[in-house]
PDB file of C-alpha atoms in Angstrom:
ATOM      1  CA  UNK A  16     112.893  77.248  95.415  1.00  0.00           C
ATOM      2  CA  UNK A  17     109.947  78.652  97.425  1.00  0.00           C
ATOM      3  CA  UNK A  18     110.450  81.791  95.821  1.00  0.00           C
ATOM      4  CA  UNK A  19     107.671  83.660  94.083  1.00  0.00           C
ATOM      5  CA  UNK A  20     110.192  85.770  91.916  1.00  0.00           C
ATOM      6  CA  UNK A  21     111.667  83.554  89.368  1.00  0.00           C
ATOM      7  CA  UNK A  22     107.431  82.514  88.857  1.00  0.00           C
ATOM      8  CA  UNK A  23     106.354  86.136  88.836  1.00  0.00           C
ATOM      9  CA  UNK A  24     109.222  87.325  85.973  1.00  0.00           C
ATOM     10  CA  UNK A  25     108.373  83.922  83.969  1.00  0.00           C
ATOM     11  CA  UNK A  26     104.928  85.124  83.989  1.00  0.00           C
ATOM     12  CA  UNK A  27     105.358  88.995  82.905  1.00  0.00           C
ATOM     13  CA  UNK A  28     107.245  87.679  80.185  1.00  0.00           C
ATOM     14  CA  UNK A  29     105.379  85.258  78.944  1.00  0.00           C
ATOM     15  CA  UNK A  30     102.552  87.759  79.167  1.00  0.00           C
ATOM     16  CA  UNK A  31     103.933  90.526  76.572  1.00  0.00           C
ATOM     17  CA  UNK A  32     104.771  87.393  74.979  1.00  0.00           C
ATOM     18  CA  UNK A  33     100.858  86.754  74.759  1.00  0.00           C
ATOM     19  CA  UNK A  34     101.068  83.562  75.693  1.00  0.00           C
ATOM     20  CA  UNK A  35      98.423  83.943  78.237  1.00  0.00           C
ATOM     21  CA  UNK A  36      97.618  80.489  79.079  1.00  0.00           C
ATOM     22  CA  UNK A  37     101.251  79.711  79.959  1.00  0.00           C
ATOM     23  CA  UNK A  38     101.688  83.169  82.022  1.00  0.00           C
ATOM     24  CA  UNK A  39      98.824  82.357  83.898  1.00  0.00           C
ATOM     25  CA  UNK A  40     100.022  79.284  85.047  1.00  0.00           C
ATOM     26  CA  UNK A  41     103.366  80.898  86.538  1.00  0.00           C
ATOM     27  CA  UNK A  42     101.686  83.532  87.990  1.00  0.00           C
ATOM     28  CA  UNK A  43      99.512  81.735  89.842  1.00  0.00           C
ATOM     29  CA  UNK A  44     102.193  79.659  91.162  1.00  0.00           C
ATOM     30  CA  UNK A  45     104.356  83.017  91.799  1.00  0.00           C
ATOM     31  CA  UNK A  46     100.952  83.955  93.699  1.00  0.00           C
ATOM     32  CA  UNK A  47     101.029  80.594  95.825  1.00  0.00           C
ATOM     33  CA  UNK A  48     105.001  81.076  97.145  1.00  0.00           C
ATOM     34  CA  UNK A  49     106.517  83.595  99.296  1.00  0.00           C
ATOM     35  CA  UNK A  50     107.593  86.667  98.189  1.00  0.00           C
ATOM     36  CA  UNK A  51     109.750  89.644  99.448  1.00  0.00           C
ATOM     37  CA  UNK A  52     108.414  93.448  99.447  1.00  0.00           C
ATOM     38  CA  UNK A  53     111.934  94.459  99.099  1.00  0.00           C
ATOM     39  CA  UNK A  54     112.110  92.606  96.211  1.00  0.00           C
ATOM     40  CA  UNK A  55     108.484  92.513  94.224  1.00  0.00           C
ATOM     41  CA  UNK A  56     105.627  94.792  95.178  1.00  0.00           C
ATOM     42  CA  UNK A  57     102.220  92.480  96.670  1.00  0.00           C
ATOM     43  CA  UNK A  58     100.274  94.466  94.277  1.00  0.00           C
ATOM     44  CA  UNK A  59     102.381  94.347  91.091  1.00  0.00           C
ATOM     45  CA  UNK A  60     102.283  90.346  91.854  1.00  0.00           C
ATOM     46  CA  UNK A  61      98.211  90.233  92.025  1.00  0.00           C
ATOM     47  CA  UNK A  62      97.951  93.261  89.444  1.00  0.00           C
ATOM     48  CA  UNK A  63      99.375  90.957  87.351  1.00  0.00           C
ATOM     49  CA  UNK A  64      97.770  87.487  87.872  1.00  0.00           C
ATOM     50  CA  UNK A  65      94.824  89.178  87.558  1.00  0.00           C
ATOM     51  CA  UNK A  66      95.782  89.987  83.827  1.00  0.00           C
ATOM     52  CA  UNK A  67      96.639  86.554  83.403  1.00  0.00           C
ATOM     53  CA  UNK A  68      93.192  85.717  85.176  1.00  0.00           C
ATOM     54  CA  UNK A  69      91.232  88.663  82.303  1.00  0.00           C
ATOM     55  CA  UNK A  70      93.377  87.225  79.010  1.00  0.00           C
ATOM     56  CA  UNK A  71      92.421  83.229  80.203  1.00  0.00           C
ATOM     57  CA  UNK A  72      88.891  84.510  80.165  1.00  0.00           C
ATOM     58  CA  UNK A  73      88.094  84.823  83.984  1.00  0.00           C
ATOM     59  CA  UNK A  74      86.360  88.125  83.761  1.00  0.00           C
ATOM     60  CA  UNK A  75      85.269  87.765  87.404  1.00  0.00           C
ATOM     61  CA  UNK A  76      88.390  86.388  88.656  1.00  0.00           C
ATOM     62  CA  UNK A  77      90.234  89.395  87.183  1.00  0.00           C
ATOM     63  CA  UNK A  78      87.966  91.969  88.640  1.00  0.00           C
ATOM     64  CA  UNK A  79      88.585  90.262  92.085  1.00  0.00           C
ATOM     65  CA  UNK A  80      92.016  90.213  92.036  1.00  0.00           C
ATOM     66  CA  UNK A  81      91.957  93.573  90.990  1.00  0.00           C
ATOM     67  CA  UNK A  82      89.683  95.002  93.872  1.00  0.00           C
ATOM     68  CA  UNK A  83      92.428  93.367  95.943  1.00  0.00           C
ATOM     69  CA  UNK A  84      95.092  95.532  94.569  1.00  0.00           C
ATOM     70  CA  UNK A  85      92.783  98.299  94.972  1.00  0.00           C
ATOM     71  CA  UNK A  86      91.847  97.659  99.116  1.00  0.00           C
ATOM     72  CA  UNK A  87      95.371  97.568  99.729  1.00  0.00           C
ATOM     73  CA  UNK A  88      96.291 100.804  97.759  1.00  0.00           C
ATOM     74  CA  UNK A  89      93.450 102.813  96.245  1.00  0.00           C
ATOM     75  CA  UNK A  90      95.790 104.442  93.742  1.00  0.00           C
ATOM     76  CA  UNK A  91      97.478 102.200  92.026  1.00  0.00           C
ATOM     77  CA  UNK A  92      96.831 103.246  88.933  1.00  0.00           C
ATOM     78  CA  UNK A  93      96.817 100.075  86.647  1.00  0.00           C
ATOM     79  CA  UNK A  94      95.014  98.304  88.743  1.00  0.00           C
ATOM     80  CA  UNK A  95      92.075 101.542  88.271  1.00  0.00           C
ATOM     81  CA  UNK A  96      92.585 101.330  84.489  1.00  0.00           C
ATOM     82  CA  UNK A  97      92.058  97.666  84.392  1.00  0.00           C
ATOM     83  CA  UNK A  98      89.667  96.968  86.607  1.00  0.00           C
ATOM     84  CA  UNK A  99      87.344  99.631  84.926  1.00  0.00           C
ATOM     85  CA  UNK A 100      88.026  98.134  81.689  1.00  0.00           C
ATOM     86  CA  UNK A 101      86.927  94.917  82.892  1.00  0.00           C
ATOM     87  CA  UNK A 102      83.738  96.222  84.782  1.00  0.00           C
ATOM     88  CA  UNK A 103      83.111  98.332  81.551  1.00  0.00           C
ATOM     89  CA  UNK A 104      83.011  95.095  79.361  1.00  0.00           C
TER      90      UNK A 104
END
C-alpha cells in the first residue's frame, strides 16, 4: 500500500504512546507516500513528523518542518505553538 494513512495513524499513536523513536520512523515513511487532502490534512502530516523530528532530538529538523506548515498556512495554530517552543529552547 502506497498509502500515507495507515503510516501517518501508526505514527500519532505511537507518539501519545511516547515512543518517539518508533513514531518517527512511520511518520517519515507516511511523509514519503501519497496522501489524500480529503482524507489527511498536508499540514497535520508534516505538523506531526516534525514532532517526531523535536522528541528524536532534531531540533533543527523540527523547526524546518514546522516553517513548512507555517508557509503553507500561517495560522495553523500548533504548528505557531511548537515552532516557538522550539526556537525558544
Amino acid at each position: 500500500v502506497n498509502d500515507s494513512l495507515p503510516w501517518y495513524r501508526a505514527g500519532q499513536i505511537l507518539l501519545h504512546q511516547r515512543q518517539h523513536a518508533e513514531a518517527h520512523r512511520y511518520l517519515k515513511e507516511a511523509f514519503s507516500r501519497k496522501f489524500s487532502p480529503l482524507l489527511l490534512a498536508w499540514e497535520e502530516l508534516v505538523h506531526d513528523y516534525a514532532m517526531s523530528l523535536w522528541f528524536v532530538g532534531d531540533a533543527p529538523g523540527a523547526i524546518e518542518q514546522f516553517r513548512r506548515v507555517l508557509h503553507v498556512d500561517p495560522h495553523f495554530a500548533k504548528a505557531l505553538n511548537n515552532v516557538g517552543c522550539a526556537e525558544g529552547v
